[in-house]
GROMACS .gro file of C-alpha atoms in nm:
model
  450
    1UNK     CA    1  -2.929   1.807  -0.705
    2UNK     CA    2  -2.666   2.027  -0.869
    3UNK     CA    3  -2.448   1.806  -1.081
    4UNK     CA    4  -2.172   1.990  -1.260
    5UNK     CA    5  -2.041   1.845  -1.584
    6UNK     CA    6  -1.866   2.174  -1.651
    7UNK     CA    7  -1.531   2.289  -1.518
    8UNK     CA    8  -1.426   2.488  -1.214
    9UNK     CA    9  -1.150   2.739  -1.290
   10UNK     CA   10  -0.862   2.765  -1.043
   11UNK     CA   11  -0.590   3.026  -1.012
   12UNK     CA   12  -0.275   2.871  -0.869
   13UNK     CA   13  -0.167   3.114  -0.597
   14UNK     CA   14   0.146   3.132  -0.390
   15UNK     CA   15   0.351   2.897  -0.607
   16UNK     CA   16   0.559   2.711  -0.352
   17UNK     CA   17   0.907   2.573  -0.410
   18UNK     CA   18   1.034   2.299  -0.184
   19UNK     CA   19   1.329   2.063  -0.169
   20UNK     CA   20   1.277   1.698  -0.231
   21UNK     CA   21   1.508   1.403  -0.260
   22UNK     CA   22   1.612   1.215  -0.568
   23UNK     CA   23   1.818   0.901  -0.531
   24UNK     CA   24   2.035   0.724  -0.781
   25UNK     CA   25   2.231   0.415  -0.692
   26UNK     CA   26   2.546   0.624  -0.710
   27UNK     CA   27   2.453   0.943  -0.526
   28UNK     CA   28   2.187   1.141  -0.344
   29UNK     CA   29   2.108   1.485  -0.485
   30UNK     CA   30   1.881   1.759  -0.353
   31UNK     CA   31   1.705   1.970  -0.614
   32UNK     CA   32   1.458   2.255  -0.609
   33UNK     CA   33   1.140   2.191  -0.803
   34UNK     CA   34   0.811   2.381  -0.842
   35UNK     CA   35   0.527   2.237  -0.640
   36UNK     CA   36   0.269   2.262  -0.919
   37UNK     CA   37   0.167   1.927  -1.064
   38UNK     CA   38   0.042   1.822  -1.403
   39UNK     CA   39  -0.181   1.536  -1.519
   40UNK     CA   40  -0.033   1.273  -1.751
   41UNK     CA   41   0.026   1.373  -2.113
   42UNK     CA   42  -0.224   1.296  -2.386
   43UNK     CA   43  -0.560   1.462  -2.433
   44UNK     CA   44  -0.710   1.763  -2.261
   45UNK     CA   45  -0.730   1.783  -1.884
   46UNK     CA   46  -0.908   2.045  -1.671
   47UNK     CA   47  -0.835   2.114  -1.306
   48UNK     CA   48  -1.163   2.067  -1.115
   49UNK     CA   49  -1.042   2.059  -0.753
   50UNK     CA   50  -0.732   2.180  -0.572
   51UNK     CA   51  -0.648   2.224  -0.205
   52UNK     CA   52  -0.301   2.342  -0.099
   53UNK     CA   53  -0.405   2.400   0.266
   54UNK     CA   54  -0.298   2.766   0.261
   55UNK     CA   55  -0.554   2.880   0.515
   56UNK     CA   56  -0.649   2.874   0.883
   57UNK     CA   57  -0.729   2.541   1.046
   58UNK     CA   58  -1.098   2.628   1.089
   59UNK     CA   59  -1.135   2.667   0.712
   60UNK     CA   60  -1.062   2.298   0.653
   61UNK     CA   61  -1.430   2.233   0.722
   62UNK     CA   62  -1.538   2.426   0.412
   63UNK     CA   63  -1.433   2.144   0.177
   64UNK     CA   64  -1.368   1.845   0.406
   65UNK     CA   65  -1.562   1.631   0.653
   66UNK     CA   66  -1.394   1.462   0.949
   67UNK     CA   67  -1.457   1.137   1.130
   68UNK     CA   68  -1.531   1.191   1.499
   69UNK     CA   69  -1.546   0.859   1.675
   70UNK     CA   70  -1.408   0.507   1.711
   71UNK     CA   71  -1.298   0.274   1.432
   72UNK     CA   72  -1.381  -0.093   1.467
   73UNK     CA   73  -1.124  -0.234   1.226
   74UNK     CA   74  -0.808  -0.052   1.340
   75UNK     CA   75  -0.639   0.047   1.667
   76UNK     CA   76  -0.722   0.418   1.660
   77UNK     CA   77  -1.033   0.627   1.697
   78UNK     CA   78  -1.021   0.933   1.469
   79UNK     CA   79  -1.114   1.294   1.541
   80UNK     CA   80  -1.120   1.641   1.388
   81UNK     CA   81  -0.864   1.758   1.647
   82UNK     CA   82  -0.613   1.517   1.491
   83UNK     CA   83  -0.653   1.681   1.149
   84UNK     CA   84  -0.475   2.015   1.175
   85UNK     CA   85  -0.386   2.275   0.912
   86UNK     CA   86  -0.074   2.479   0.986
   87UNK     CA   87   0.201   2.648   0.786
   88UNK     CA   88   0.053   2.553   0.452
   89UNK     CA   89   0.016   2.179   0.514
   90UNK     CA   90  -0.241   1.939   0.658
   91UNK     CA   91  -0.122   1.717   0.943
   92UNK     CA   92  -0.303   1.396   1.035
   93UNK     CA   93  -0.159   1.329   1.379
   94UNK     CA   94  -0.127   1.002   1.569
   95UNK     CA   95  -0.153   1.028   1.946
   96UNK     CA   96  -0.126   0.779   2.226
   97UNK     CA   97  -0.441   0.858   2.418
   98UNK     CA   98  -0.745   0.659   2.521
   99UNK     CA   99  -1.048   0.801   2.346
  100UNK     CA  100  -1.351   0.638   2.191
  101UNK     CA  101  -1.261   0.312   2.362
  102UNK     CA  102  -0.929   0.282   2.177
  103UNK     CA  103  -0.568   0.338   2.287
  104UNK     CA  104  -0.470   0.562   1.995
  105UNK     CA  105  -0.620   0.853   1.805
  106UNK     CA  106  -0.555   0.972   1.449
  107UNK     CA  107  -0.723   1.167   1.168
  108UNK     CA  108  -0.954   1.075   0.880
  109UNK     CA  109  -1.116   1.327   0.643
  110UNK     CA  110  -1.303   1.319   0.311
  111UNK     CA  111  -1.423   1.577   0.059
  112UNK     CA  112  -1.771   1.720   0.049
  113UNK     CA  113  -1.747   1.702  -0.329
  114UNK     CA  114  -1.808   1.374  -0.513
  115UNK     CA  115  -1.609   1.268  -0.819
  116UNK     CA  116  -1.633   1.007  -1.091
  117UNK     CA  117  -1.326   0.944  -1.308
  118UNK     CA  118  -1.025   1.170  -1.350
  119UNK     CA  119  -0.664   1.205  -1.243
  120UNK     CA  120  -0.620   1.230  -0.865
  121UNK     CA  121  -0.290   1.339  -0.711
  122UNK     CA  122  -0.166   1.400  -0.357
  123UNK     CA  123   0.177   1.513  -0.241
  124UNK     CA  124   0.253   1.395   0.111
  125UNK     CA  125   0.500   1.230   0.343
  126UNK     CA  126   0.441   0.943   0.582
  127UNK     CA  127   0.420   0.962   0.957
  128UNK     CA  128   0.773   0.850   1.045
  129UNK     CA  129   0.689   0.545   1.256
  130UNK     CA  130   0.600   0.185   1.185
  131UNK     CA  131   0.244   0.080   1.256
  132UNK     CA  132   0.103   0.378   1.063
  133UNK     CA  133  -0.117   0.346   0.756
  134UNK     CA  134  -0.077   0.668   0.553
  135UNK     CA  135  -0.359   0.667   0.300
  136UNK     CA  136  -0.486   0.856  -0.004
  137UNK     CA  137  -0.795   0.684  -0.141
  138UNK     CA  138  -1.141   0.692  -0.301
  139UNK     CA  139  -1.449   0.513  -0.165
  140UNK     CA  140  -1.826   0.520  -0.201
  141UNK     CA  141  -2.023   0.583   0.119
  142UNK     CA  142  -2.301   0.391   0.289
  143UNK     CA  143  -2.568   0.659   0.240
  144UNK     CA  144  -2.529   0.659  -0.138
  145UNK     CA  145  -2.801   0.494  -0.344
  146UNK     CA  146  -2.595   0.285  -0.585
  147UNK     CA  147  -2.792   0.201  -0.903
  148UNK     CA  148  -2.858  -0.160  -1.001
  149UNK     CA  149  -2.563  -0.303  -1.188
  150UNK     CA  150  -2.312  -0.073  -1.013
  151UNK     CA  151  -2.085  -0.166  -0.723
  152UNK     CA  152  -1.974  -0.009  -0.400
  153UNK     CA  153  -1.596   0.014  -0.414
  154UNK     CA  154  -1.274   0.142  -0.262
  155UNK     CA  155  -0.966   0.240  -0.460
  156UNK     CA  156  -0.654   0.275  -0.244
  157UNK     CA  157  -0.423   0.501  -0.443
  158UNK     CA  158  -0.172   0.440  -0.166
  159UNK     CA  159  -0.188   0.283   0.177
  160UNK     CA  160   0.166   0.376   0.275
  161UNK     CA  161   0.356   0.188   0.544
  162UNK     CA  162   0.663   0.352   0.693
  163UNK     CA  163   0.940   0.350   0.598
  164UNK     CA  164   0.934   0.221   0.241
  165UNK     CA  165   0.609   0.055   0.127
  166UNK     CA  166   0.341   0.161  -0.119
  167UNK     CA  167   0.024  -0.048  -0.123
  168UNK     CA  168  -0.231  -0.013  -0.404
  169UNK     CA  169  -0.566  -0.189  -0.371
  170UNK     CA  170  -0.912  -0.225  -0.520
  171UNK     CA  171  -1.203  -0.346  -0.304
  172UNK     CA  172  -1.550  -0.465  -0.408
  173UNK     CA  173  -1.782  -0.368  -0.120
  174UNK     CA  174  -2.098  -0.504  -0.283
  175UNK     CA  175  -2.028  -0.876  -0.307
  176UNK     CA  176  -1.950  -1.087   0.002
  177UNK     CA  177  -1.916  -1.455   0.085
  178UNK     CA  178  -1.814  -1.674   0.379
  179UNK     CA  179  -1.480  -1.852   0.348
  180UNK     CA  180  -1.541  -2.226   0.394
  181UNK     CA  181  -1.211  -2.292   0.571
  182UNK     CA  182  -1.193  -1.997   0.812
  183UNK     CA  183  -1.565  -1.926   0.846
  184UNK     CA  184  -1.495  -1.555   0.804
  185UNK     CA  185  -1.680  -1.308   0.585
  186UNK     CA  186  -1.477  -1.202   0.283
  187UNK     CA  187  -1.511  -0.962  -0.008
  188UNK     CA  188  -1.342  -0.922  -0.344
  189UNK     CA  189  -1.010  -0.738  -0.321
  190UNK     CA  190  -0.701  -0.706  -0.537
  191UNK     CA  191  -0.380  -0.552  -0.408
  192UNK     CA  192  -0.012  -0.504  -0.471
  193UNK     CA  193   0.265  -0.407  -0.227
  194UNK     CA  194   0.567  -0.221  -0.364
  195UNK     CA  195   0.880  -0.189  -0.153
  196UNK     CA  196   1.105   0.098  -0.258
  197UNK     CA  197   1.409   0.045  -0.037
  198UNK     CA  198   1.762   0.021  -0.166
  199UNK     CA  199   1.982  -0.231   0.023
  200UNK     CA  200   1.928  -0.123   0.381
  201UNK     CA  201   1.991  -0.398   0.632
  202UNK     CA  202   1.674  -0.591   0.550
  203UNK     CA  203   1.763  -0.945   0.450
  204UNK     CA  204   1.418  -1.063   0.560
  205UNK     CA  205   1.081  -0.943   0.440
  206UNK     CA  206   0.728  -0.994   0.568
  207UNK     CA  207   0.448  -0.909   0.326
  208UNK     CA  208   0.142  -0.885   0.549
  209UNK     CA  209  -0.192  -0.875   0.366
  210UNK     CA  210  -0.477  -0.675   0.512
  211UNK     CA  211  -0.709  -0.873   0.284
  212UNK     CA  212  -0.587  -1.234   0.247
  213UNK     CA  213  -0.580  -1.413  -0.086
  214UNK     CA  214  -0.707  -1.764  -0.148
  215UNK     CA  215  -0.478  -1.962  -0.374
  216UNK     CA  216  -0.313  -2.297  -0.434
  217UNK     CA  217   0.020  -2.163  -0.564
  218UNK     CA  218   0.268  -1.892  -0.464
  219UNK     CA  219   0.565  -1.790  -0.678
  220UNK     CA  220   0.883  -1.606  -0.574
  221UNK     CA  221   1.103  -1.471  -0.854
  222UNK     CA  222   1.388  -1.224  -0.894
  223UNK     CA  223   1.588  -1.044  -1.159
  224UNK     CA  224   1.898  -1.054  -0.935
  225UNK     CA  225   2.181  -1.154  -1.170
  226UNK     CA  226   2.436  -1.287  -0.920
  227UNK     CA  227   2.414  -1.607  -0.719
  228UNK     CA  228   2.256  -1.578  -0.375
  229UNK     CA  229   2.109  -1.786  -0.092
  230UNK     CA  230   1.735  -1.813  -0.036
  231UNK     CA  231   1.737  -1.921   0.327
  232UNK     CA  232   1.364  -1.955   0.385
  233UNK     CA  233   1.024  -1.875   0.243
  234UNK     CA  234   0.712  -1.913   0.456
  235UNK     CA  235   0.338  -1.881   0.404
  236UNK     CA  236   0.096  -1.811   0.689
  237UNK     CA  237  -0.280  -1.771   0.729
  238UNK     CA  238  -0.397  -1.428   0.832
  239UNK     CA  239  -0.334  -1.342   1.193
  240UNK     CA  240  -0.602  -1.092   1.297
  241UNK     CA  241  -0.365  -0.959   1.564
  242UNK     CA  242  -0.119  -0.862   1.291
  243UNK     CA  243   0.170  -1.056   1.448
  244UNK     CA  244   0.406  -1.281   1.254
  245UNK     CA  245   0.732  -1.431   1.384
  246UNK     CA  246   1.065  -1.266   1.309
  247UNK     CA  247   1.216  -1.465   1.022
  248UNK     CA  248   1.566  -1.326   1.089
  249UNK     CA  249   1.570  -1.468   1.442
  250UNK     CA  250   1.652  -1.839   1.421
  251UNK     CA  251   1.472  -1.927   1.744
  252UNK     CA  252   1.170  -1.708   1.679
  253UNK     CA  253   1.150  -1.834   1.322
  254UNK     CA  254   1.085  -2.185   1.449
  255UNK     CA  255   0.810  -2.061   1.680
  256UNK     CA  256   0.523  -1.960   1.453
  257UNK     CA  257   0.299  -1.862   1.742
  258UNK     CA  258   0.046  -2.132   1.659
  259UNK     CA  259   0.019  -2.027   1.294
  260UNK     CA  260   0.057  -2.304   1.040
  261UNK     CA  261   0.339  -2.253   0.791
  262UNK     CA  262   0.179  -2.384   0.471
  263UNK     CA  263   0.514  -2.387   0.287
  264UNK     CA  264   0.637  -2.686   0.489
  265UNK     CA  265   0.409  -2.925   0.298
  266UNK     CA  266   0.436  -2.760  -0.044
  267UNK     CA  267   0.553  -2.923  -0.365
  268UNK     CA  268   0.841  -2.723  -0.514
  269UNK     CA  269   0.916  -2.627  -0.872
  270UNK     CA  270   1.227  -2.410  -0.910
  271UNK     CA  271   1.524  -2.287  -1.109
  272UNK     CA  272   1.824  -2.524  -1.086
  273UNK     CA  273   2.048  -2.475  -0.779
  274UNK     CA  274   2.414  -2.382  -0.804
  275UNK     CA  275   2.548  -2.714  -0.677
  276UNK     CA  276   2.282  -2.984  -0.733
  277UNK     CA  277   2.516  -3.256  -0.605
  278UNK     CA  278   2.485  -3.117  -0.252
  279UNK     CA  279   2.156  -3.197  -0.083
  280UNK     CA  280   2.156  -2.880   0.125
  281UNK     CA  281   2.136  -2.665  -0.187
  282UNK     CA  282   1.815  -2.816  -0.317
  283UNK     CA  283   1.518  -2.578  -0.333
  284UNK     CA  284   1.346  -2.779  -0.057
  285UNK     CA  285   1.606  -2.627   0.179
  286UNK     CA  286   1.414  -2.301   0.147
  287UNK     CA  287   1.100  -2.450   0.303
  288UNK     CA  288   1.244  -2.660   0.590
  289UNK     CA  289   1.176  -2.396   0.862
  290UNK     CA  290   1.551  -2.376   0.931
  291UNK     CA  291   1.731  -2.053   0.839
  292UNK     CA  292   2.068  -2.225   0.886
  293UNK     CA  293   2.011  -2.407   0.556
  294UNK     CA  294   1.950  -2.244   0.221
  295UNK     CA  295   1.885  -2.297  -0.147
  296UNK     CA  296   2.181  -2.156  -0.342
  297UNK     CA  297   2.074  -2.006  -0.671
  298UNK     CA  298   2.292  -1.990  -0.981
  299UNK     CA  299   2.407  -1.671  -1.153
  300UNK     CA  300   2.188  -1.557  -1.439
  301UNK     CA  301   1.832  -1.453  -1.493
  302UNK     CA  302   1.503  -1.637  -1.459
  303UNK     CA  303   1.536  -1.746  -1.096
  304UNK     CA  304   1.213  -1.857  -0.930
  305UNK     CA  305   1.061  -2.094  -0.679
  306UNK     CA  306   0.698  -2.200  -0.703
  307UNK     CA  307   0.514  -2.356  -0.409
  308UNK     CA  308   0.213  -2.577  -0.482
  309UNK     CA  309   0.008  -2.625  -0.164
  310UNK     CA  310  -0.200  -2.910  -0.305
  311UNK     CA  311  -0.525  -2.726  -0.235
  312UNK     CA  312  -0.636  -2.368  -0.197
  313UNK     CA  313  -0.528  -2.197   0.124
  314UNK     CA  314  -0.603  -1.853   0.259
  315UNK     CA  315  -0.271  -1.665   0.268
  316UNK     CA  316  -0.235  -1.370   0.504
  317UNK     CA  317   0.143  -1.325   0.499
  318UNK     CA  318   0.446  -1.423   0.293
  319UNK     CA  319   0.794  -1.415   0.446
  320UNK     CA  320   1.137  -1.474   0.295
  321UNK     CA  321   1.501  -1.441   0.400
  322UNK     CA  322   1.805  -1.417   0.170
  323UNK     CA  323   2.184  -1.378   0.207
  324UNK     CA  324   2.429  -1.540   0.446
  325UNK     CA  325   2.597  -1.455   0.775
  326UNK     CA  326   2.940  -1.292   0.785
  327UNK     CA  327   3.075  -1.167   1.115
  328UNK     CA  328   2.735  -1.181   1.277
  329UNK     CA  329   2.560  -0.984   1.001
  330UNK     CA  330   2.369  -1.083   0.689
  331UNK     CA  331   2.543  -0.997   0.363
  332UNK     CA  332   2.466  -1.040  -0.006
  333UNK     CA  333   2.090  -1.038   0.040
  334UNK     CA  334   1.876  -0.934  -0.254
  335UNK     CA  335   1.654  -0.632  -0.308
  336UNK     CA  336   1.488  -0.730  -0.636
  337UNK     CA  337   1.192  -0.964  -0.603
  338UNK     CA  338   0.837  -1.038  -0.706
  339UNK     CA  339   0.574  -1.236  -0.513
  340UNK     CA  340   0.277  -1.368  -0.713
  341UNK     CA  341  -0.022  -1.591  -0.648
  342UNK     CA  342  -0.224  -1.805  -0.890
  343UNK     CA  343  -0.576  -1.671  -0.934
  344UNK     CA  344  -0.834  -1.647  -1.210
  345UNK     CA  345  -0.620  -1.867  -1.434
  346UNK     CA  346  -0.313  -1.641  -1.425
  347UNK     CA  347  -0.033  -1.513  -1.203
  348UNK     CA  348  -0.133  -1.204  -1.004
  349UNK     CA  349   0.126  -0.979  -0.837
  350UNK     CA  350   0.115  -0.949  -0.459
  351UNK     CA  351   0.438  -0.764  -0.386
  352UNK     CA  352   0.730  -0.632  -0.586
  353UNK     CA  353   1.060  -0.451  -0.546
  354UNK     CA  354   1.264  -0.372  -0.855
  355UNK     CA  355   1.598  -0.198  -0.900
  356UNK     CA  356   1.462   0.072  -1.130
  357UNK     CA  357   1.208   0.185  -0.867
  358UNK     CA  358   1.448   0.239  -0.578
  359UNK     CA  359   1.426   0.569  -0.390
  360UNK     CA  360   1.523   0.686  -0.045
  361UNK     CA  361   1.417   0.425   0.209
  362UNK     CA  362   1.246   0.682   0.432
  363UNK     CA  363   0.918   0.797   0.275
  364UNK     CA  364   0.855   0.993   0.593
  365UNK     CA  365   1.160   1.216   0.539
  366UNK     CA  366   1.039   1.402   0.231
  367UNK     CA  367   0.737   1.466   0.013
  368UNK     CA  368   0.643   1.236  -0.277
  369UNK     CA  369   0.346   1.234  -0.514
  370UNK     CA  370   0.095   0.949  -0.532
  371UNK     CA  371  -0.161   0.953  -0.810
  372UNK     CA  372  -0.429   0.758  -0.995
  373UNK     CA  373  -0.578   0.788  -1.340
  374UNK     CA  374  -0.929   0.645  -1.303
  375UNK     CA  375  -1.127   0.594  -1.618
  376UNK     CA  376  -1.404   0.366  -1.736
  377UNK     CA  377  -1.167   0.093  -1.851
  378UNK     CA  378  -0.857   0.108  -1.632
  379UNK     CA  379  -0.693   0.214  -1.307
  380UNK     CA  380  -0.338   0.347  -1.352
  381UNK     CA  381  -0.134   0.410  -1.036
  382UNK     CA  382   0.160   0.654  -1.020
  383UNK     CA  383   0.446   0.728  -0.782
  384UNK     CA  384   0.645   1.047  -0.847
  385UNK     CA  385   0.502   1.069  -1.200
  386UNK     CA  386   0.597   0.711  -1.292
  387UNK     CA  387   0.346   0.432  -1.353
  388UNK     CA  388   0.382   0.159  -1.091
  389UNK     CA  389   0.069  -0.049  -1.154
  390UNK     CA  390  -0.220  -0.090  -1.397
  391UNK     CA  391  -0.542  -0.281  -1.346
  392UNK     CA  392  -0.860  -0.331  -1.546
  393UNK     CA  393  -1.151  -0.138  -1.396
  394UNK     CA  394  -1.431  -0.390  -1.350
  395UNK     CA  395  -1.622  -0.230  -1.061
  396UNK     CA  396  -1.548   0.140  -0.996
  397UNK     CA  397  -1.813   0.327  -1.193
  398UNK     CA  398  -1.987   0.562  -0.951
  399UNK     CA  399  -1.915   0.891  -0.779
  400UNK     CA  400  -1.733   0.912  -0.447
  401UNK     CA  401  -1.532   1.150  -0.227
  402UNK     CA  402  -1.154   1.172  -0.192
  403UNK     CA  403  -1.020   1.048   0.142
  404UNK     CA  404  -0.704   1.127   0.343
  405UNK     CA  405  -0.638   0.924   0.655
  406UNK     CA  406  -0.388   0.811   0.911
  407UNK     CA  407  -0.460   0.484   1.091
  408UNK     CA  408  -0.274   0.291   1.358
  409UNK     CA  409  -0.275  -0.079   1.273
  410UNK     CA  410  -0.068  -0.394   1.323
  411UNK     CA  411  -0.062  -0.473   0.953
  412UNK     CA  412   0.146  -0.159   0.896
  413UNK     CA  413   0.432  -0.280   1.120
  414UNK     CA  414   0.524  -0.275   1.486
  415UNK     CA  415   0.302  -0.045   1.693
  416UNK     CA  416   0.521   0.141   1.942
  417UNK     CA  417   0.527   0.467   2.139
  418UNK     CA  418   0.729   0.618   1.852
  419UNK     CA  419   0.395   0.686   1.681
  420UNK     CA  420   0.289   0.938   1.947
  421UNK     CA  421   0.295   1.286   1.792
  422UNK     CA  422   0.398   1.169   1.443
  423UNK     CA  423   0.192   1.298   1.150
  424UNK     CA  424   0.110   1.218   0.791
  425UNK     CA  425   0.180   1.556   0.631
  426UNK     CA  426  -0.011   1.658   0.316
  427UNK     CA  427   0.105   1.936   0.088
  428UNK     CA  428  -0.178   1.933  -0.166
  429UNK     CA  429  -0.460   1.736  -0.325
  430UNK     CA  430  -0.558   1.799  -0.688
  431UNK     CA  431  -0.810   1.647  -0.930
  432UNK     CA  432  -0.822   1.684  -1.307
  433UNK     CA  433  -1.085   1.550  -1.547
  434UNK     CA  434  -1.120   1.521  -1.922
  435UNK     CA  435  -1.410   1.721  -2.069
  436UNK     CA  436  -1.720   1.505  -2.093
  437UNK     CA  437  -1.554   1.201  -1.933
  438UNK     CA  438  -1.601   1.271  -1.564
  439UNK     CA  439  -1.830   1.436  -1.310
  440UNK     CA  440  -1.778   1.646  -1.000
  441UNK     CA  441  -2.057   1.780  -0.783
  442UNK     CA  442  -2.139   1.917  -0.441
  443UNK     CA  443  -2.356   1.713  -0.208
  444UNK     CA  444  -2.720   1.801  -0.251
  445UNK     CA  445  -2.931   1.933   0.035
  446UNK     CA  446  -3.020   1.646   0.267
  447UNK     CA  447  -2.735   1.419   0.161
  448UNK     CA  448  -2.549   1.303   0.473
  449UNK     CA  449  -2.205   1.431   0.569
  450UNK     CA  450  -2.099   1.090   0.693
   0.00000   0.00000   0.00000
């Protein structure tokens, strides 16, 4: 076994310059910027892996391994033919074709090299269709002999959902249990969904969780300074088919498709309404399953509504709708929110959208960078060089490959024919490590290429 604690030198060739989009709330500006990336400041970093896909398609197999077969947990089988290198980029292509017993195909590849700790960065753009899961991630593999006291894990640096969602996750694949209520096998997972859209015709939101959370309390809060209407907030168990009713459609909103809306029986704690003398402005109006009524919130900061379900429930989706109708369209809806659940004696973030993180709504229109600093103590997630999430590292302490994948799945939005031919497009993948604080090695002879 050839484990390398030393450093692999790289010469950055063919320095590319591409346009990418910066958005302020006042204007949209195109700028030219060098493609080369840098690790975060502080301490010494060494580049130990870099792939800019400046080669023929056949050469992808020198550093990467491809899935070739069906996938039991998503809607697409995945094949080497769907991972194509051309014109200096890697394309993971979604196709509507029946293969491997599934109605869609896509691409999924991982590195032959194995890494532990470092700074991992990928510059890519999403496949421009809902229902696509555009992923850059790290995960141990089944063939690996994990030492006693270590865990199998998965770190999702980004599971991107078109057009505007970043999803960061951490999975514990060593410890499982059976949920008493649903009877389903579960594992430890912690995630956060970040929506980056500016106001864009989306008064309603559905936060669909691939891995449900079990909790007694859910909290919705916002930094929105003006008064607004919270028309409805709903909590559903996980629907394995990925379907949840359209909260913006009054008729559909009342038909939950057989799913129980846990919010209907919740006890409410909330910020004071704007006009407490009017019954229809009480916070309970936000959980009456009627989008014609609403809770009107006062101007100022500190707005929140907390739903106590009385006992722990398994939550698979959170929905909410804000604003009011004017001329047949919703107006004055908010785009600054945070969804949290109560777990481990504290509030844990599930989903967030904040004004200072807004970018172009379409993450499939241009390239952005997604990165992770993985060290012994902490996981630090980045989007376009800015920290978007930090989490204590309790489980990820073994070597693993880097993964790039496109999946077709209901939890990433509506699955339509628009996916056919769309691609997650990758510009580069790079890994840096601090001297003495990380490892990178090639697979030894006899180690599987699974």
